PDB file of C-alpha atoms in Angstrom:
ATOM      1  CA  UNK A   1      72.196  82.217  87.669  1.00 96.00           C
ATOM      2  CA  UNK A   2      72.581  85.570  89.349  1.00 96.00           C
ATOM      3  CA  UNK A   3      75.431  87.905  88.488  1.00 96.00           C
ATOM      4  CA  UNK A   4      73.604  91.005  89.666  1.00 96.00           C
ATOM      5  CA  UNK A   5      75.244  94.118  91.070  1.00 96.00           C
ATOM      6  CA  UNK A   6      78.700  93.718  89.632  1.00 96.00           C
ATOM      7  CA  UNK A   7      80.686  95.569  87.018  1.00 95.00           C
ATOM      8  CA  UNK A   8      80.268  93.135  84.144  1.00 97.00           C
ATOM      9  CA  UNK A   9      80.394  94.742  80.712  1.00 97.00           C
ATOM     10  CA  UNK A  10      79.986  93.543  77.156  1.00 97.00           C
ATOM     11  CA  UNK A  11      77.043  91.595  75.831  1.00 97.00           C
ATOM     12  CA  UNK A  12      75.024  88.730  77.219  1.00 96.00           C
ATOM     13  CA  UNK A  13      76.609  85.550  75.828  1.00 95.00           C
ATOM     14  CA  UNK A  14      74.349  83.667  73.396  1.00 95.00           C
ATOM     15  CA  UNK A  15      75.651  80.433  74.945  1.00 95.00           C
ATOM     16  CA  UNK A  16      73.365  81.114  77.925  1.00 94.00           C
ATOM     17  CA  UNK A  17      70.596  79.724  75.725  1.00 94.00           C
ATOM     18  CA  UNK A  18      72.207  76.286  76.150  1.00 96.00           C
ATOM     19  CA  UNK A  19      71.290  76.313  79.856  1.00 95.00           C
ATOM     20  CA  UNK A  20      67.865  74.926  78.972  1.00 95.00           C
ATOM     21  CA  UNK A  21      66.939  74.089  82.588  1.00 96.00           C
ATOM     22  CA  UNK A  22      67.651  77.610  83.803  1.00 97.00           C
ATOM     23  CA  UNK A  23      64.842  78.965  85.968  1.00 98.00           C
ATOM     24  CA  UNK A  24      66.344  82.244  87.163  1.00 98.00           C
ATOM     25  CA  UNK A  25      68.494  84.654  85.171  1.00 97.00           C
ATOM     26  CA  UNK A  26      69.383  87.850  87.007  1.00 98.00           C
ATOM     27  CA  UNK A  27      71.959  90.185  85.485  1.00 97.00           C
ATOM     28  CA  UNK A  28      70.684  93.508  86.789  1.00 98.00           C
ATOM     29  CA  UNK A  29      72.869  96.430  87.806  1.00 97.00           C
ATOM     30  CA  UNK A  30      75.861  95.795  85.583  1.00 98.00           C
ATOM     31  CA  UNK A  31      77.152  97.576  82.490  1.00 98.00           C
ATOM     32  CA  UNK A  32      75.934  95.126  79.863  1.00 98.00           C
ATOM     33  CA  UNK A  33      75.412  96.403  76.312  1.00 98.00           C
ATOM     34  CA  UNK A  34      74.121  95.132  72.992  1.00 97.00           C
ATOM     35  CA  UNK A  35      71.022  93.110  72.212  1.00 97.00           C
ATOM     36  CA  UNK A  36      69.420  90.368  74.271  1.00 97.00           C
ATOM     37  CA  UNK A  37      70.279  87.075  72.552  1.00 96.00           C
ATOM     38  CA  UNK A  38      67.790  84.421  71.473  1.00 94.00           C
ATOM     39  CA  UNK A  39      66.613  82.672  74.628  1.00 94.00           C
ATOM     40  CA  UNK A  40      63.766  80.686  73.066  1.00 94.00           C
ATOM     41  CA  UNK A  41      65.230  77.401  74.421  1.00 96.00           C
ATOM     42  CA  UNK A  42      64.831  78.558  78.041  1.00 96.00           C
ATOM     43  CA  UNK A  43      61.443  76.899  78.512  1.00 95.00           C
ATOM     44  CA  UNK A  44      61.749  76.682  82.326  1.00 97.00           C
ATOM     45  CA  UNK A  45      62.658  80.332  82.885  1.00 97.00           C
ATOM     46  CA  UNK A  46      60.593  81.842  85.712  1.00 98.00           C
ATOM     47  CA  UNK A  47      62.475  84.993  86.619  1.00 98.00           C
ATOM     48  CA  UNK A  48      64.277  87.140  84.024  1.00 98.00           C
ATOM     49  CA  UNK A  49      65.775  90.359  85.334  1.00 98.00           C
ATOM     50  CA  UNK A  50      67.983  92.517  83.099  1.00 98.00           C
ATOM     51  CA  UNK A  51      67.219  95.933  84.598  1.00 98.00           C
ATOM     52  CA  UNK A  52      69.706  98.736  85.082  1.00 98.00           C
ATOM     53  CA  UNK A  53      72.155  97.946  82.302  1.00 98.00           C
ATOM     54  CA  UNK A  54      72.805  99.549  78.924  1.00 98.00           C
ATOM     55  CA  UNK A  55      71.078  96.938  76.781  1.00 98.00           C
ATOM     56  CA  UNK A  56      69.448  97.882  73.486  1.00 98.00           C
ATOM     57  CA  UNK A  57      70.194 100.603  70.983  1.00 97.00           C
ATOM     58  CA  UNK A  58      67.092 102.777  71.310  1.00 96.00           C
ATOM     59  CA  UNK A  59      65.802 101.616  67.916  1.00 95.00           C
ATOM     60  CA  UNK A  60      63.295  99.216  66.387  1.00 94.00           C
ATOM     61  CA  UNK A  61      64.317  95.603  66.790  1.00 93.00           C
ATOM     62  CA  UNK A  62      65.505  95.918  70.379  1.00 97.00           C
ATOM     63  CA  UNK A  63      62.494  94.036  71.712  1.00 96.00           C
ATOM     64  CA  UNK A  64      62.551  90.980  69.451  1.00 94.00           C
ATOM     65  CA  UNK A  65      63.700  88.899  72.418  1.00 95.00           C
ATOM     66  CA  UNK A  66      60.217  89.266  73.925  1.00 95.00           C
ATOM     67  CA  UNK A  67      58.858  87.000  71.186  1.00 93.00           C
ATOM     68  CA  UNK A  68      61.526  84.431  72.084  1.00 92.00           C
ATOM     69  CA  UNK A  69      60.339  84.451  75.686  1.00 95.00           C
ATOM     70  CA  UNK A  70      56.896  83.183  74.688  1.00 94.00           C
ATOM     71  CA  UNK A  71      58.368  79.681  74.986  1.00 94.00           C
ATOM     72  CA  UNK A  72      59.059  80.304  78.680  1.00 96.00           C
ATOM     73  CA  UNK A  73      55.677  79.068  79.857  1.00 95.00           C
ATOM     74  CA  UNK A  74      56.633  79.357  83.540  1.00 96.00           C
ATOM     75  CA  UNK A  75      57.734  83.011  83.331  1.00 98.00           C
ATOM     76  CA  UNK A  76      56.464  85.015  86.330  1.00 98.00           C
ATOM     77  CA  UNK A  77      58.806  88.012  86.436  1.00 98.00           C
ATOM     78  CA  UNK A  78      60.115  89.967  83.438  1.00 98.00           C
ATOM     79  CA  UNK A  79      62.001  93.041  84.605  1.00 98.00           C
ATOM     80  CA  UNK A  80      63.812  95.017  81.917  1.00 98.00           C
ATOM     81  CA  UNK A  81      63.578  98.641  83.036  1.00 97.00           C
ATOM     82  CA  UNK A  82      66.407 101.196  83.007  1.00 98.00           C
ATOM     83  CA  UNK A  83      68.043 100.175  79.734  1.00 98.00           C
ATOM     84  CA  UNK A  84      68.211 101.630  76.220  1.00 98.00           C
ATOM     85  CA  UNK A  85      65.466  99.518  74.639  1.00 98.00           C
ATOM     86  CA  UNK A  86      63.686 101.266  71.785  1.00 97.00           C
ATOM     87  CA  UNK A  87      61.017 100.470  69.258  1.00 96.00           C
ATOM     88  CA  UNK A  88      57.450  99.454  69.872  1.00 95.00           C
ATOM     89  CA  UNK A  89      56.105  96.761  72.149  1.00 94.00           C
ATOM     90  CA  UNK A  90      55.444  93.701  70.001  1.00 93.00           C
ATOM     91  CA  UNK A  91      51.932  92.267  69.994  1.00 91.00           C
ATOM     92  CA  UNK A  92      53.587  88.946  70.887  1.00 92.00           C
ATOM     93  CA  UNK A  93      53.445  90.083  74.519  1.00 92.00           C
ATOM     94  CA  UNK A  94      49.993  88.515  74.466  1.00 90.00           C
ATOM     95  CA  UNK A  95      51.755  85.142  74.097  1.00 93.00           C
ATOM     96  CA  UNK A  96      53.921  85.540  77.176  1.00 95.00           C
ATOM     97  CA  UNK A  97      53.246  83.129  80.004  1.00 94.00           C
ATOM     98  CA  UNK A  98      49.788  83.353  81.524  1.00 93.00           C
ATOM     99  CA  UNK A  99      51.649  83.022  84.840  1.00 96.00           C
ATOM    100  CA  UNK A 100      53.361  86.406  84.348  1.00 97.00           C
ATOM    101  CA  UNK A 101      52.858  88.489  87.499  1.00 98.00           C
ATOM    102  CA  UNK A 102      55.365  91.318  87.097  1.00 98.00           C
ATOM    103  CA  UNK A 103      56.312  93.073  83.850  1.00 97.00           C
ATOM    104  CA  UNK A 104      58.461  96.191  84.233  1.00 97.00           C
ATOM    105  CA  UNK A 105      59.957  98.068  81.309  1.00 97.00           C
ATOM    106  CA  UNK A 106      59.946 101.652  82.535  1.00 96.00           C
ATOM    107  CA  UNK A 107      62.720 104.139  81.777  1.00 97.00           C
ATOM    108  CA  UNK A 108      63.540 102.942  78.267  1.00 98.00           C
ATOM    109  CA  UNK A 109      62.940 104.483  74.856  1.00 97.00           C
ATOM    110  CA  UNK A 110      59.862 102.495  73.852  1.00 97.00           C
ATOM    111  CA  UNK A 111      57.316 104.362  71.746  1.00 96.00           C
ATOM    112  CA  UNK A 112      54.027 103.893  69.937  1.00 94.00           C
ATOM    113  CA  UNK A 113      50.787 102.623  71.374  1.00 92.00           C
ATOM    114  CA  UNK A 114      50.350 100.030  74.077  1.00 90.00           C
ATOM    115  CA  UNK A 115      49.140  96.839  72.392  1.00 89.00           C
ATOM    116  CA  UNK A 116      45.630  95.924  73.536  1.00 87.00           C
ATOM    117  CA  UNK A 117      46.919  92.338  73.687  1.00 87.00           C
ATOM    118  CA  UNK A 118      48.550  93.261  76.998  1.00 89.00           C
ATOM    119  CA  UNK A 119      45.112  92.516  78.433  1.00 87.00           C
ATOM    120  CA  UNK A 120      45.756  88.798  77.815  1.00 90.00           C
ATOM    121  CA  UNK A 121      48.257  88.758  80.696  1.00 93.00           C
ATOM    122  CA  UNK A 122      45.522  87.666  83.103  1.00 94.00           C
ATOM    123  CA  UNK A 123      47.710  87.122  86.192  1.00 96.00           C
ATOM    124  CA  UNK A 124      49.620  90.387  85.872  1.00 96.00           C
ATOM    125  CA  UNK A 125      49.860  92.102  89.264  1.00 96.00           C
ATOM    126  CA  UNK A 126      52.458  94.799  88.548  1.00 97.00           C
ATOM    127  CA  UNK A 127      52.992  96.640  85.263  1.00 95.00           C
ATOM    128  CA  UNK A 128      55.718  99.304  85.175  1.00 96.00           C
ATOM    129  CA  UNK A 129      55.882 101.237  81.921  1.00 94.00           C
ATOM    130  CA  UNK A 130      56.500 104.876  82.871  1.00 95.00           C
ATOM    131  CA  UNK A 131      59.174 107.125  81.394  1.00 97.00           C
ATOM    132  CA  UNK A 132      58.839 105.870  77.832  1.00 97.00           C
ATOM    133  CA  UNK A 133      57.224 107.636  74.866  1.00 95.00           C
ATOM    134  CA  UNK A 134      53.849 105.921  74.535  1.00 94.00           C
ATOM    135  CA  UNK A 135      51.051 107.563  72.584  1.00 92.00           C
ATOM    136  CA  UNK A 136      47.412 106.815  71.855  1.00 86.00           C
ATOM    137  CA  UNK A 137      44.526 105.734  74.035  1.00 80.00           C
ATOM    138  CA  UNK A 138      44.382 103.523  77.081  1.00 73.00           C
ATOM    139  CA  UNK A 139      41.782 100.771  76.938  1.00 66.00           C
ATOM    140  CA  UNK A 140      40.511  99.119  80.087  1.00 61.00           C
ATOM    141  CA  UNK A 141      38.642  95.827  79.942  1.00 56.00           C
TER     142      UNK A 141
END
């Protein structure tokens, strides 16, 4: 399902979670707002792109959907940059698919330290996290 580069507004419909065989969900470059609904039933999701919208509120709780995506064991691309996501990165990112190759979340309002568990994403080839408010040390393994 790709509805990218349109002028859609409003929130992502929770009923999308009923499309349990969905492999690609691309909604980038619209005017979507609100929170990302519970997509934990999207086990086959490989490509999830929600960049360049107005999703999130800039506060804690915006990133709870990342924990839901741990059921998407085929996930290769998670692109969520250029939104209004706030809060801290959950340590559950360590449970994202080991097939994850691209994880972009730059230009949001994410703060705090970078969880060391990000090192568990063993197939990660591209990590975009600039233009946030991270603090602390960077650990390389």
